[in-house]
Each structure stands twice: as structure tokens, then as C-alpha cells.
Short mmCIF file of C-alpha atoms in Angstrom, two decimals:
data_model
loop_
_atom_site.label_atom_id
_atom_site.label_comp_id
_atom_site.label_asym_id
_atom_site.label_seq_id
_atom_site.Cartn_x
_atom_site.Cartn_y
_atom_site.Cartn_z
CA UNK A 1 -0.19 0.24 -0.04
CA UNK A 2 3.14 2.14 0.86
CA UNK A 3 5.09 1.77 -1.83
CA UNK A 4 1.93 2.20 -4.55
CA UNK A 5 1.42 6.00 -2.36
CA UNK A 6 4.85 6.46 -2.97
CA UNK A 7 4.72 5.66 -6.40
CA UNK A 8 5.17 8.52 -8.66
CA UNK A 9 2.96 6.78 -11.43
CA UNK A 10 0.57 7.16 -8.92
CA UNK A 11 0.64 10.72 -9.18
CA UNK A 12 0.80 10.46 -12.54
CA UNK A 13 -2.33 8.43 -13.20
CA UNK A 14 -3.84 10.63 -10.72
CA UNK A 15 -3.51 13.63 -12.66
CA UNK A 16 -4.50 11.87 -15.73
CA UNK A 17 -8.17 10.75 -13.92
CA UNK A 18 -8.44 13.94 -12.56
CA UNK A 19 -8.68 15.10 -16.17
CA UNK A 20 -11.36 12.15 -17.33
CA UNK A 21 -14.42 14.54 -15.82
CA UNK A 22 -13.10 17.19 -18.39
CA UNK A 23 -12.54 14.85 -21.73
CA UNK A 24 -15.68 13.11 -21.11
CA UNK A 25 -18.01 16.92 -21.26
CA UNK A 26 -15.41 17.79 -24.66
CA UNK A 27 -16.21 14.79 -25.76
CA UNK A 28 -19.70 15.20 -25.35
CA UNK A 29 -19.40 18.52 -26.87
CA UNK A 30 -17.96 17.23 -30.00
CA UNK A 31 -21.33 14.71 -30.65
CA UNK A 32 -23.06 17.58 -29.88
CA UNK A 33 -24.83 15.62 -26.99
CA UNK A 34 -25.14 18.08 -24.33
CA UNK A 35 -28.38 18.35 -23.71
CA UNK A 36 -30.93 20.27 -25.37
CA UNK A 37 -29.44 23.10 -22.78
CA UNK A 38 -25.97 23.11 -23.23
CA UNK A 39 -24.96 26.00 -20.94
CA UNK A 40 -26.77 24.58 -18.12
CA UNK A 41 -25.46 21.24 -18.99
CA UNK A 42 -21.82 22.49 -18.75
CA UNK A 43 -22.22 24.82 -15.76
CA UNK A 44 -23.55 21.74 -13.46
CA UNK A 45 -21.50 19.66 -14.70
CA UNK A 46 -18.30 21.55 -13.87
CA UNK A 47 -20.21 23.18 -10.57
CA UNK A 48 -20.49 19.17 -9.35
CA UNK A 49 -17.29 18.51 -9.86
CA UNK A 50 -15.63 21.30 -8.18
CA UNK A 51 -17.67 20.37 -5.24
CA UNK A 52 -16.31 17.12 -5.34
CA UNK A 53 -13.09 17.71 -5.45
CA UNK A 54 -12.66 19.94 -2.36
CA UNK A 55 -14.86 16.72 -0.55
CA UNK A 56 -11.91 14.55 -1.96
CA UNK A 57 -9.40 17.15 -0.62
CA UNK A 58 -10.88 17.56 2.70
CA UNK A 59 -11.02 13.95 3.07
CA UNK A 60 -6.96 12.88 2.56
CA UNK A 61 -6.02 14.06 6.20
CA UNK A 62 -8.95 12.24 8.08
CA UNK A 63 -7.89 9.14 5.45
CA UNK A 64 -4.05 9.78 5.75
CA UNK A 65 -4.91 9.47 10.29
CA UNK A 66 -7.66 6.70 9.92
CA UNK A 67 -5.34 4.01 7.99
CA UNK A 68 -2.25 5.27 9.43
CA UNK A 69 -0.80 6.10 5.76
CA UNK A 70 0.73 9.56 6.25
CA UNK A 71 2.03 8.99 1.88
CA UNK A 72 -1.45 9.94 1.19
CA UNK A 73 -0.89 13.83 1.56
CA UNK A 74 0.89 13.93 -1.81
CA UNK A 75 -2.13 13.93 -3.49
CA UNK A 76 -3.53 16.84 -1.19
CA UNK A 77 -2.44 19.90 -3.10
CA UNK A 78 -2.93 18.15 -6.61
CA UNK A 79 -6.63 17.64 -5.59
CA UNK A 80 -7.23 20.71 -4.59
CA UNK A 81 -5.34 22.42 -7.74
CA UNK A 82 -8.22 20.17 -9.20
CA UNK A 83 -10.84 21.55 -6.94
CA UNK A 84 -10.09 24.79 -8.16
CA UNK A 85 -9.30 24.63 -12.32
CA UNK A 86 -12.92 23.01 -12.65
CA UNK A 87 -14.25 26.03 -9.87
CA UNK A 88 -12.33 28.13 -12.57
CA UNK A 89 -14.32 26.56 -15.93
CA UNK A 90 -17.09 27.13 -14.08
CA UNK A 91 -17.16 30.51 -13.20
CA UNK A 92 -15.50 30.72 -17.19
CA UNK A 93 -18.51 29.34 -18.14
CA UNK A 94 -21.24 31.29 -15.93
CA UNK A 95 -19.37 34.92 -17.16
CA UNK A 96 -18.07 33.91 -20.93
CA UNK A 97 -20.63 32.10 -22.06
CA UNK A 98 -23.87 32.63 -19.96
CA UNK A 99 -23.14 36.45 -19.49
CA UNK A 100 -21.23 36.96 -22.19
CA UNK A 101 -18.83 38.95 -20.05
CA UNK A 102 -21.65 42.06 -19.84
CA UNK A 103 -19.88 43.97 -16.39
CA UNK A 104 -23.31 45.11 -15.20
CA UNK A 105 -25.33 42.28 -16.11
CA UNK A 106 -22.53 39.82 -13.96
CA UNK A 107 -22.56 42.65 -11.30
CA UNK A 108 -25.79 42.60 -10.78
CA UNK A 109 -25.70 38.57 -10.02
CA UNK A 110 -23.34 38.92 -8.25
CA UNK A 111 -25.20 41.46 -5.76
CA UNK A 112 -28.85 40.28 -6.13
CA UNK A 113 -28.47 36.33 -6.41
CA UNK A 114 -27.52 35.29 -2.92
CA UNK A 115 -26.19 31.79 -4.76
CA UNK A 116 -23.59 33.33 -6.54
CA UNK A 117 -22.58 36.21 -4.31
CA UNK A 118 -21.81 33.16 -2.32
CA UNK A 119 -20.71 31.07 -4.92
CA UNK A 120 -18.01 34.07 -5.87
CA UNK A 121 -16.84 34.32 -1.81
CA UNK A 122 -16.07 30.36 -2.52
CA UNK A 123 -14.29 31.23 -5.80
CA UNK A 124 -12.20 34.11 -4.30
CA UNK A 125 -11.29 32.61 -1.24
CA UNK A 126 -9.84 29.18 -3.09
CA UNK A 127 -7.64 31.60 -5.07
CA UNK A 128 -4.52 32.31 -2.69
CA UNK A 129 -5.02 28.90 -1.59
CA UNK A 130 -4.00 28.24 -5.20
CA UNK A 131 -1.36 30.64 -5.36
CA UNK A 132 0.77 29.74 -1.79
CA UNK A 133 0.42 26.16 -3.05
CA UNK A 134 3.46 26.12 -3.71
CA UNK A 135 7.10 24.53 -1.72
CA UNK A 136 7.89 28.30 -1.61
CA UNK A 137 5.41 30.24 -0.53
CA UNK A 138 4.84 27.34 2.20
CA UNK A 139 8.75 28.61 2.65
CA UNK A 140 8.11 31.60 2.44
CA UNK A 141 5.37 31.75 4.98
CA UNK A 142 6.31 29.52 6.87
CA UNK A 143 4.69 26.19 7.60
CA UNK A 144 2.58 27.55 10.88
CA UNK A 145 1.14 30.98 8.91
CA UNK A 146 1.16 28.56 5.92
CA UNK A 147 -1.20 26.27 7.27
CA UNK A 148 -3.32 28.87 9.29
CA UNK A 149 -4.27 30.58 5.94
CA UNK A 150 -5.25 27.19 3.98
CA UNK A 151 -7.82 26.67 6.38
CA UNK A 152 -9.60 28.96 4.95
CA UNK A 153 -10.86 26.23 2.45
CA UNK A 154 -13.34 24.91 5.42
CA UNK A 155 -15.08 28.22 4.45
CA UNK A 156 -15.12 27.73 1.10
CA UNK A 157 -16.13 24.67 1.31
CA UNK A 158 -18.98 25.46 3.59
CA UNK A 159 -19.31 28.01 0.98
CA UNK A 160 -19.92 25.43 -2.19
CA UNK A 161 -22.22 23.96 -0.26
CA UNK A 162 -24.55 25.99 0.30
CA UNK A 163 -24.07 28.10 -2.68
CA UNK A 164 -25.88 24.49 -4.33
CA UNK A 165 -28.29 24.64 -1.62
CA UNK A 166 -29.73 27.75 -2.58
CA UNK A 167 -30.42 27.03 -6.09
CA UNK A 168 -31.96 23.81 -6.14
CA UNK A 169 -35.55 24.28 -6.23
CA UNK A 170 -37.06 21.85 -4.00
CA UNK A 171 -34.75 18.24 -4.07
CA UNK A 172 -32.47 18.80 -1.28
CA UNK A 173 -30.62 15.51 -1.44
CA UNK A 174 -27.22 16.06 -3.39
CA UNK A 175 -26.61 19.74 -1.49
CA UNK A 176 -27.48 17.55 1.64
CA UNK A 177 -25.51 14.68 1.16
CA UNK A 178 -22.28 17.13 0.39
CA UNK A 179 -23.80 18.91 3.61
CA UNK A 180 -23.27 15.79 5.47
CA UNK A 181 -19.99 14.75 4.23
CA UNK A 182 -18.69 17.93 4.70
CA UNK A 183 -19.71 18.15 8.12
CA UNK A 184 -18.98 14.40 8.87
CA UNK A 185 -14.87 15.85 7.87
CA UNK A 186 -15.13 18.49 9.85
CA UNK A 187 -15.80 17.24 12.66
CA UNK A 188 -13.34 14.57 12.52
CA UNK A 189 -10.57 17.20 12.79
CA UNK A 190 -12.65 19.22 15.67
CA UNK A 191 -12.52 15.69 17.57
CA UNK A 192 -8.86 15.14 16.93
CA UNK A 193 -7.78 18.80 17.77
CA UNK A 194 -10.08 18.87 20.87
CA UNK A 195 -7.79 15.79 21.76
CA UNK A 196 -4.72 17.04 21.14
CA UNK A 197 -4.41 20.38 23.13
CA UNK A 198 -3.41 20.46 26.10
CA UNK A 199 -5.43 20.13 29.63
CA UNK A 200 -5.90 23.30 31.13
CA UNK A 201 -3.22 24.77 33.54
CA UNK A 202 -5.18 24.95 36.99
CA UNK A 203 -7.19 27.95 37.27
CA UNK A 204 -6.64 29.61 40.91
CA UNK A 205 -9.98 31.29 41.46
CA UNK A 206 -9.74 35.37 41.62
CA UNK A 207 -9.59 36.98 44.70
CA UNK A 208 -8.04 33.77 46.45
CA UNK A 209 -5.27 35.27 48.37
CA UNK A 210 -2.55 32.70 49.57
CA UNK B 1 -69.13 24.92 -47.76
CA UNK B 2 -67.09 24.34 -44.28
CA UNK B 3 -65.87 20.48 -44.01
CA UNK B 4 -65.80 20.00 -40.64
CA UNK B 5 -64.15 16.32 -40.30
CA UNK B 6 -65.94 14.10 -37.94
CA UNK B 7 -64.55 14.28 -34.53
CA UNK B 8 -64.90 10.66 -34.01
CA UNK B 9 -61.33 9.64 -33.04
CA UNK B 10 -61.17 7.62 -30.24
CA UNK B 11 -58.18 6.99 -28.25
CA UNK B 12 -58.12 3.69 -28.20
CA UNK B 13 -58.01 3.75 -31.99
CA UNK B 14 -54.89 5.48 -32.09
CA UNK B 15 -52.95 2.39 -31.25
CA UNK B 16 -53.75 0.46 -34.38
CA UNK B 17 -54.39 -3.21 -32.11
CA UNK B 18 -52.67 -5.12 -35.32
CA UNK B 19 -49.33 -3.18 -33.97
CA UNK B 20 -49.96 -3.37 -29.66
CA UNK B 21 -50.69 -6.95 -30.59
CA UNK B 22 -47.52 -7.72 -32.51
CA UNK B 23 -45.30 -6.08 -29.83
CA UNK B 24 -46.37 -8.35 -27.37
CA UNK B 25 -46.07 -11.31 -29.29
CA UNK B 26 -42.50 -9.98 -29.98
CA UNK B 27 -42.38 -9.31 -26.27
CA UNK B 28 -43.25 -12.34 -25.27
CA UNK B 29 -41.27 -14.46 -27.44
CA UNK B 30 -38.29 -12.77 -26.55
CA UNK B 31 -38.86 -13.34 -23.43
CA UNK B 32 -37.86 -9.70 -22.15
CA UNK B 33 -41.95 -9.34 -21.10
CA UNK B 34 -40.71 -8.23 -17.68
CA UNK B 35 -37.97 -6.17 -19.05
CA UNK B 36 -39.63 -2.18 -18.61
CA UNK B 37 -39.17 -1.51 -22.02
CA UNK B 38 -40.56 1.84 -23.16
CA UNK B 39 -43.63 0.37 -25.28
CA UNK B 40 -46.12 1.72 -23.24
CA UNK B 41 -44.57 5.43 -24.52
CA UNK B 42 -44.76 4.64 -28.13
CA UNK B 43 -46.31 7.39 -29.51
CA UNK B 44 -49.38 6.98 -32.24
CA UNK B 45 -50.72 9.48 -34.83
CA UNK B 46 -53.34 11.92 -34.06
CA UNK B 47 -55.21 13.98 -36.61
CA UNK B 48 -56.07 17.09 -36.26
CA UNK B 49 -59.38 19.51 -38.04
CA UNK B 50 -56.69 22.60 -38.06
CA UNK B 51 -53.75 23.93 -36.96
CA UNK B 52 -53.30 27.41 -35.46
CA UNK B 53 -49.49 29.44 -35.46
CA UNK B 54 -50.22 31.03 -31.98
CA UNK B 55 -45.95 30.83 -32.41
CA UNK B 56 -45.68 34.24 -33.87
CA UNK B 57 -42.55 34.12 -36.03
CA UNK B 58 -41.01 31.71 -34.43
CA UNK B 59 -39.11 28.57 -35.03
CA UNK B 60 -40.44 25.03 -33.49
CA UNK B 61 -38.58 23.83 -31.27
CA UNK B 62 -37.33 19.99 -32.20
CA UNK B 63 -39.14 17.36 -30.54
CA UNK B 64 -35.57 15.97 -29.90
CA UNK B 65 -34.83 18.82 -26.67
CA UNK B 66 -38.84 19.09 -26.54
CA UNK B 67 -39.63 15.69 -25.61
CA UNK B 68 -35.93 15.13 -23.48
CA UNK B 69 -35.63 17.80 -21.35
CA UNK B 70 -38.01 18.13 -19.57
CA UNK B 71 -39.76 19.06 -15.56
CA UNK B 72 -41.95 16.13 -14.31
CA UNK B 73 -40.67 15.50 -10.67
CA UNK B 74 -42.54 12.50 -10.14
CA UNK B 75 -39.87 11.15 -12.87
CA UNK B 76 -36.92 12.68 -11.55
CA UNK B 77 -35.55 16.35 -10.91
CA UNK B 78 -33.04 16.25 -12.94
CA UNK B 79 -34.15 17.61 -16.49
CA UNK B 80 -33.25 14.49 -18.47
CA UNK B 81 -34.41 12.44 -15.91
CA UNK B 82 -38.47 12.24 -17.15
CA UNK B 83 -37.31 11.52 -20.21
CA UNK B 84 -35.27 8.35 -19.00
CA UNK B 85 -37.81 7.51 -16.98
CA UNK B 86 -41.32 8.42 -17.84
CA UNK B 87 -41.45 6.13 -20.89
CA UNK B 88 -40.98 2.95 -18.53
CA UNK B 89 -44.43 3.90 -17.00
CA UNK B 90 -47.78 2.43 -18.46
CA UNK B 91 -50.14 4.92 -18.45
CA UNK B 92 -53.15 3.31 -17.10
CA UNK B 93 -55.82 2.64 -19.57
CA UNK B 94 -58.58 3.41 -19.68
CA UNK B 95 -57.41 6.94 -18.60
CA UNK B 96 -59.90 8.61 -16.45
CA UNK B 97 -60.69 12.59 -15.19
CA UNK B 98 -62.42 13.07 -12.27
CA UNK B 99 -64.15 15.98 -12.27
CA UNK B 100 -66.71 17.41 -9.12
CA UNK B 101 -66.82 20.00 -6.35
CA UNK B 102 -68.80 22.99 -7.28
CA UNK B 103 -70.49 21.72 -10.31
CA UNK B 104 -73.84 20.47 -10.98
CA UNK B 105 -73.23 17.55 -13.07
CA UNK B 106 -69.87 15.66 -11.09
CA UNK B 107 -68.93 13.39 -13.97
CA UNK B 108 -66.07 10.68 -14.82
CA UNK B 109 -64.64 10.76 -18.05
CA UNK B 110 -62.43 8.18 -19.77
CA UNK B 111 -60.16 9.31 -22.41
CA UNK B 112 -62.01 8.16 -25.13
CA UNK B 113 -65.49 10.45 -24.41
CA UNK B 114 -63.35 13.63 -23.75
CA UNK B 115 -61.47 13.28 -27.63
CA UNK B 116 -65.42 13.45 -28.40
CA UNK B 117 -66.01 16.74 -27.17
CA UNK B 118 -64.67 18.97 -29.74
CA UNK B 119 -62.84 18.64 -32.86
CA UNK B 120 -58.94 17.76 -32.30
CA UNK B 121 -56.87 20.66 -33.25
CA UNK B 122 -53.00 21.49 -32.90
CA UNK B 123 -51.74 25.26 -31.73
CA UNK B 124 -48.04 26.61 -32.19
CA UNK B 125 -47.30 27.99 -28.68
CA UNK B 126 -44.46 29.72 -27.54
CA UNK B 127 -43.81 28.10 -23.85
CA UNK B 128 -41.72 29.68 -21.31
CA UNK B 129 -40.81 27.57 -18.10
CA UNK B 130 -40.01 29.49 -14.53
CA UNK B 131 -36.65 28.71 -14.89
CA UNK B 132 -36.03 31.45 -17.93
CA UNK B 133 -35.47 29.07 -20.96
CA UNK B 134 -38.90 28.38 -23.40
CA UNK B 135 -39.54 26.50 -26.80
CA UNK B 136 -42.44 26.87 -29.28
CA UNK B 137 -44.62 23.02 -29.25
CA UNK B 138 -47.17 22.40 -32.17
CA UNK B 139 -49.63 21.08 -29.00
CA UNK B 140 -52.10 19.05 -29.92
CA UNK B 141 -55.76 19.23 -28.02
CA UNK B 142 -58.82 21.84 -27.92
CA UNK B 143 -59.76 24.38 -25.69
CA UNK B 144 -60.36 22.75 -21.80
CA UNK B 145 -63.64 24.96 -21.61
CA UNK B 146 -65.27 22.24 -23.49
CA UNK B 147 -64.77 19.86 -20.84
CA UNK B 148 -65.36 22.55 -18.08
CA UNK B 149 -68.73 23.17 -19.76
CA UNK B 150 -70.03 19.55 -19.57
CA UNK B 151 -70.27 19.80 -15.44
CA UNK B 152 -71.82 22.71 -15.09
CA UNK B 153 -70.31 25.21 -12.67
CA UNK B 154 -72.51 26.58 -9.83
CA UNK B 155 -72.34 30.24 -8.95
CA UNK B 156 -70.14 28.87 -5.93
CA UNK B 157 -67.25 28.02 -8.39
CA UNK B 158 -64.17 30.64 -8.36
CA UNK B 159 -61.33 28.45 -8.69
CA UNK B 160 -60.39 24.84 -10.98
CA UNK B 161 -57.69 22.78 -8.99
CA UNK B 162 -56.26 19.79 -11.27
CA UNK B 163 -54.17 16.64 -9.55
CA UNK B 164 -51.29 14.80 -11.49
CA UNK B 165 -51.77 11.54 -11.25
CA UNK B 166 -49.72 9.51 -8.60
CA UNK B 167 -48.40 6.38 -8.47
CA UNK B 168 -45.11 5.53 -5.28
CA UNK B 169 -44.45 2.56 -6.71
CA UNK B 170 -42.96 3.74 -9.68
CA UNK B 171 -42.76 7.73 -8.80
CA UNK B 172 -40.39 9.35 -6.70
CA UNK B 173 -41.81 10.25 -3.16
CA UNK B 174 -42.98 13.97 -1.69
CA UNK B 175 -39.76 13.64 0.41
CA UNK B 176 -37.58 13.14 -2.71
CA UNK B 177 -38.62 15.78 -4.71
CA UNK B 178 -39.49 17.91 -2.06
CA UNK B 179 -42.46 18.84 -3.40
CA UNK B 180 -46.30 17.34 -2.26
CA UNK B 181 -47.33 14.69 -4.98
CA UNK B 182 -50.13 14.11 -5.62
CA UNK B 183 -49.25 17.42 -8.02
CA UNK B 184 -51.63 19.95 -7.84
CA UNK B 185 -52.27 23.12 -10.44
CA UNK B 186 -55.02 25.26 -10.29
CA UNK B 187 -56.46 28.72 -12.53
CA UNK B 188 -59.19 31.03 -11.98
CA UNK B 189 -62.37 30.42 -13.47
CA UNK B 190 -62.23 32.76 -16.20
CA UNK B 191 -58.99 31.89 -16.41
CA UNK B 192 -60.14 28.44 -16.87
CA UNK B 193 -62.38 28.84 -19.68
CA UNK B 194 -59.87 31.19 -21.67
CA UNK B 195 -60.14 29.96 -25.56
CA UNK B 196 -56.22 29.77 -25.06
CA UNK B 197 -55.91 27.59 -21.99
CA UNK B 198 -55.64 24.24 -23.65
CA UNK B 199 -56.50 20.36 -23.30
CA UNK B 200 -53.48 18.92 -24.70
CA UNK B 201 -53.16 15.36 -25.63
CA UNK B 202 -50.03 15.34 -27.95
CA UNK B 203 -47.55 16.88 -30.09
CA UNK B 204 -45.47 17.29 -33.05
CA UNK B 205 -48.58 14.88 -34.51
CA UNK B 206 -48.42 12.40 -32.55
CA UNK B 207 -49.36 11.85 -28.81
CA UNK B 208 -48.16 13.21 -26.00
CA UNK B 209 -44.97 11.28 -24.71
CA UNK B 210 -45.13 10.19 -21.20
CA UNK B 211 -42.36 12.93 -19.87
CA UNK B 212 -44.38 15.42 -21.84
CA UNK B 213 -47.83 14.62 -19.39
CA UNK B 214 -49.70 11.95 -21.18
CA UNK B 215 -52.02 11.12 -21.84
CA UNK B 216 -53.73 14.85 -21.43
CA UNK B 217 -52.55 17.68 -19.68
CA UNK B 218 -53.05 21.44 -20.24
CA UNK B 219 -51.32 23.82 -21.58
CA UNK B 220 -51.70 27.51 -20.18
CA UNK B 221 -48.85 29.79 -22.60
CA UNK B 222 -48.78 33.23 -20.99
CA UNK B 223 -47.97 31.40 -17.57
CA UNK B 224 -44.42 29.73 -17.26
CA UNK B 225 -44.44 26.45 -17.91
CA UNK B 226 -45.56 24.47 -13.94
CA UNK B 227 -49.00 25.79 -14.55
CA UNK B 228 -49.57 23.80 -17.40
CA UNK B 229 -49.90 20.65 -15.16
CA UNK B 230 -49.40 17.09 -16.88
CA UNK B 231 -50.95 13.76 -16.24
CA UNK B 232 -54.19 15.12 -15.23
CA UNK B 233 -56.84 12.76 -13.61
CA UNK B 234 -58.68 15.40 -11.53
CA UNK B 235 -60.54 18.58 -11.56
CA UNK B 236 -62.33 19.97 -8.75
CA UNK B 237 -64.24 22.98 -9.02
CA UNK B 238 -63.75 25.04 -5.97
CA UNK B 239 -64.79 28.81 -4.51
CA UNK B 240 -61.61 29.53 -2.72
CA UNK B 241 -57.83 29.80 -4.32
CA UNK B 242 -56.60 26.15 -4.33
CA UNK B 243 -53.38 25.51 -2.79
CA UNK B 244 -51.03 24.47 -5.24
CA UNK B 245 -47.86 22.96 -5.11
CA UNK B 246 -44.88 25.52 -5.77
CA UNK B 247 -46.79 28.62 -4.77
CA UNK B 248 -47.21 26.53 -1.55
CA UNK B 249 -43.37 25.16 -1.26
CA UNK B 250 -42.06 28.47 -1.78
CA UNK B 251 -44.58 31.40 -1.74
CA UNK B 252 -41.89 33.85 -2.79
CA UNK B 253 -40.83 32.39 -5.38
CA UNK B 254 -43.42 31.10 -7.03
CA UNK B 255 -47.12 32.84 -6.97
CA UNK B 256 -50.23 31.50 -7.71
CA UNK B 257 -50.87 33.07 -11.09
CA UNK B 258 -47.55 32.68 -12.00
CA UNK B 259 -48.39 35.16 -15.30
CA UNK B 260 -44.87 35.69 -17.74
CA UNK B 261 -43.45 38.92 -16.17
CA UNK B 262 -39.88 40.48 -17.71
CA UNK B 263 -40.56 42.63 -14.63
CA UNK B 264 -40.83 40.20 -11.71
CA UNK B 265 -37.86 38.66 -11.51
CA UNK B 266 -37.75 35.15 -9.42
CA UNK B 267 -35.56 35.88 -6.20
CA UNK B 268 -32.94 33.69 -7.64
CA UNK B 269 -32.75 34.76 -10.73
CA UNK B 270 -33.84 37.71 -14.00
CA UNK B 271 -36.84 36.91 -15.15
CA UNK B 272 -36.40 39.49 -17.58
CA UNK B 273 -34.15 37.13 -20.92
CA UNK B 274 -34.74 33.92 -21.93
CA UNK B 275 -33.03 31.33 -22.97
CA UNK B 276 -34.17 30.13 -26.18
CA UNK B 277 -33.41 26.40 -26.44
CA UNK B 278 -32.24 24.92 -29.73
CA UNK B 279 -31.49 27.56 -31.16
CA UNK B 280 -28.00 29.39 -31.76
CA UNK B 281 -24.36 28.10 -32.57
CA UNK B 282 -24.26 24.56 -32.42
CA UNK B 283 -27.72 24.37 -30.46
CA UNK B 284 -26.48 26.41 -27.28
CA UNK B 285 -29.65 28.85 -27.58
CA UNK B 286 -29.85 32.22 -27.98
CA UNK B 287 -30.91 34.83 -25.39
CA UNK B 288 -34.45 36.36 -26.49
CA UNK B 289 -36.20 39.63 -23.79
CA UNK B 290 -39.14 37.69 -22.44
CA UNK B 291 -42.48 39.82 -23.29
CA UNK B 292 -45.04 40.38 -21.01
CA UNK B 293 -47.90 37.67 -20.83
CA UNK B 294 -45.32 35.53 -23.01
CA UNK B 295 -46.63 37.86 -25.48
CA UNK B 296 -50.33 36.59 -25.49
CA UNK B 297 -51.62 40.17 -23.55
CA UNK B 298 -53.75 40.84 -26.07
CA UNK B 299 -55.85 37.54 -25.78
CA UNK B 300 -55.38 37.36 -21.76
CA UNK B 301 -54.62 41.32 -20.24
CA UNK B 302 -58.30 42.02 -19.55
CA UNK B 303 -58.57 39.16 -17.02
CA UNK B 304 -56.09 41.03 -14.98
CA UNK B 305 -57.06 44.22 -15.22
CA UNK B 306 -56.61 46.44 -12.01
CA UNK B 307 -55.07 43.72 -10.53
CA UNK B 308 -50.70 44.78 -9.04
CA UNK B 309 -49.44 41.78 -10.80
CA UNK B 310 -45.86 42.75 -9.14
CA UNK B 311 -48.33 41.31 -6.20
CA UNK B 312 -49.99 38.59 -7.71
CA UNK B 313 -47.59 37.33 -9.13
#
């Protein structure tokens, strides 16, 4: 297991596999098979993959601990960057194909439509994380600060789920599922961090004179 | 001289017996009768006495799009789900429509009897979904008032409520879909009696595909698509405004009237524009300005004079 996880080829394979959704939707486009409403279809398709990759990324740390496979961490950055990649495609489809890059229309949408406000916030939040994902940036910031910065991803994932929840009409099963997965992943971290905390120092009641 | 085609087509006539018997024999012989083949969904030709283009100068949307992209939550909440799941449904035969409530003569009609009430005609209508997409469809049917006047509404009848057939064994549960079933819709009496309100039995020269509301649906071209209820099996005349599905689910988003209105935005998206499906480069759809009452204002605006349509959305 650990041999597979440390192999260079696993990473290459994961990279190619992560491009498969894109390849799939492009091949459907060439077959003129993007449903009756192609823009809506590819918007939803890329949105789905963004949220899936966010979940994959956030699942790495708990899996690493539970399976005792520290090597899993090697894949976390790539998964996170793929979440950002699909998120950017999602944004580009909305801005270029749906809104024809009309700044007025886009701005009005961002202000008036809650789900767009929330989605934009999530993508903007991921941007500094994508930029500082390199080893150089970890060094420049120092690991502690870098780690603190990258906790923004929890908020972004939560915004992503809310974004999805706000835009469905009545069938909330899928946003509910992502909400449940995210909650489990975050509760796991919370429990671990509570355990790690050193016991609180004994308090001396105020006003007691010794 | 007026030549009238006799409207004596019976619903059971539209699929020639020979054809369906052969199909059954074929299924039995090949041992796949247990498979959910979409034999119930096979369309049959429907002849019409006349055709009127009420869609203006606009191109009729392809049948593939109209029957492949649907909202029919009983068969799934994704746009492609109904086209995949609804054909497996075997439409009950004979199809009956129970009409009651505030009427002098409550009665249950079967589809054959309904088909005889008036000449079946083709009408091309624009169809605008509340989700801001639109299509142009050649429907087949006749004005709903031909059926409604059969039961003689009483003076108390102010609204008409419609129910969609519901079978929990093959359809989604209300919990899964998020809205109550059986699906309910409603119209004010004058809207229901309006000539444009179509009782539809077919489209594109054939009977309705299941995902489009077989065997009997409403088409109300000046209202958002969800008002045009599918697979109707119950009609009730009532005194007070009925609790319709979407208006009850999210009253701030979907009103009882739901007239197409470019000025009144859905809280989550604009209603000023619509995407006409199937047109434009590679069929990506073209953006169009939405028109008040979907362009049928000349015929219907009179019903709403003095009403604040921003409040009564």
C-alpha cells in the first residue's frame, strides 16, 4: 500500500484520472450531445466536479490518520488544485457563455442573487490557496502561517455547499449529502484538535489570597 | 361550404390493435416481457382538423428537445430524468378524469369520451419555463372549456384545481422531490375557461410522450410552464384559491398566478430574459427578451385589469 502511495506513477495516474471529467464533457460537446440546454449542463457539470474535488481534498487528512498512511498527503495539493481548476471552468462558463462577459449583468447577478454571491466568495477564497500551494510559498510564509491561511478551505467548502443548496428548486438530496460529508470531515478535525490540546492549566480563583 | 372532419377518433383507436398485439407477441417470444421496455410510451399519430400558429414568427423547437428536457418531478428532478424514467410508466387504460366540486353534474370521463367533445386541432404556442428557458411547441388538443362546461359549474365555483396522477410505486416520493404529490395546480375560473387554455393530448402530430404529460395535460401559454399541469386525472371546482404545489412550497418564489412577467424577477434569477433552446451556434440556445404574458397580452391582459401583478405574481 505504502509502495503504491509513494510511487511517482500513482501521481501521474491521478492527474490523468482527474482530467477524465473534462475529457468526457469535451467529447460530449464534439458529439453535439450536451443536452437541450448545453450551457446549463456544462455549468452544472463543472460545479459538481468542483464540489467533489473539494470533498476529496478535505478527505485526505482524515483518511491519512484513520488508515495510518502518511503518504496520502502527497496527493492533497493536486486534488485541491483540481477543485480550483473545475471551479475556474465553472466561473468561466458562467461569465463568458452565460453572461457574455457583460460586467453590468454579472455585477447585478453577484449583488442580487445570493447563490452567486456565495459561489463567487467561495472561488475568491480558494484563489490565494491555489497561488500559495507551492513549496516555495510554504517556505516563505512559514509552515504555521501557511497552514493557518489554508484553513480558509473549510469556509470555501461550506460556501460551496450553501451555493448548491440555494440554487436547487426543491430536491435538496445532493446538497444535503455534500453538507453531511463536509460536516463529518470537519467534525473529525474538531475532535482531533480537542484531543490534542494540552490540559487547561489549573486556575486560581480570583480573589484568593495566598 | 364548411368541411368538418368528424371528431370521432377514439383514443383506443390511435394505436392500431395489430401493432400492439404484435409487439406483445414479440416481447413474449423474446422473453423480455419483464423488462421495462418503453412500449407504453410509443407515440401514435393524431390527426387534426386545423392548425393555428400562435407562436408568431418563431421557429418550432425540435421534438428531440421538447421530449428530452423536461420538468416532471414525479419522474426525477433532473432535466433528463423524465425522458429516461417516464417511458417505463404504463399509462393506465382507460384513462379517467374525475370532475367534481362546485358543479351541477359531477362526472368521471374517460379519455375516449373527452376526445369526442370537440374537434382536435393543432396549436403552436410559445412555452416559457419559470427557470428562464423557452421552447415553441405544436400542441394538439382543444380548449379546456369544452370539457369544463359539461359539468355546469355552480355560482360558487371561483377556481379550478387540477391534480396529476400519482403512483408512489413508480414515482418519486414527495420527500425525495421536495414538493407534495399528487401535484396540484389551479386556475381562476375565467382563466380556465379562456380559449387559449388548451387541453392537450398530443404534440408534433402524435400522442404525448409520457415525459410531456401523457395522456392529457393543460397548456397555458401566458403562464410559466409549471402551471401547465401534466397527466391530469382530477379536476375540482372550488370556491377559494387552491393550494398549488410550487406556490405552497415557496410562496415568495412562485405565485398562484405565475403569469409570465419580465418585470417581476424570481428571487434567485432574472425573468427579464429567456434562453430559447435548440437555436443559435451549435444549439447552445439564444438569449431573448421575455415579453409580458409571454406575448399573449392582447388575448389575456383584460382578465387582470386593476390587479397589481407585482403583488399577484
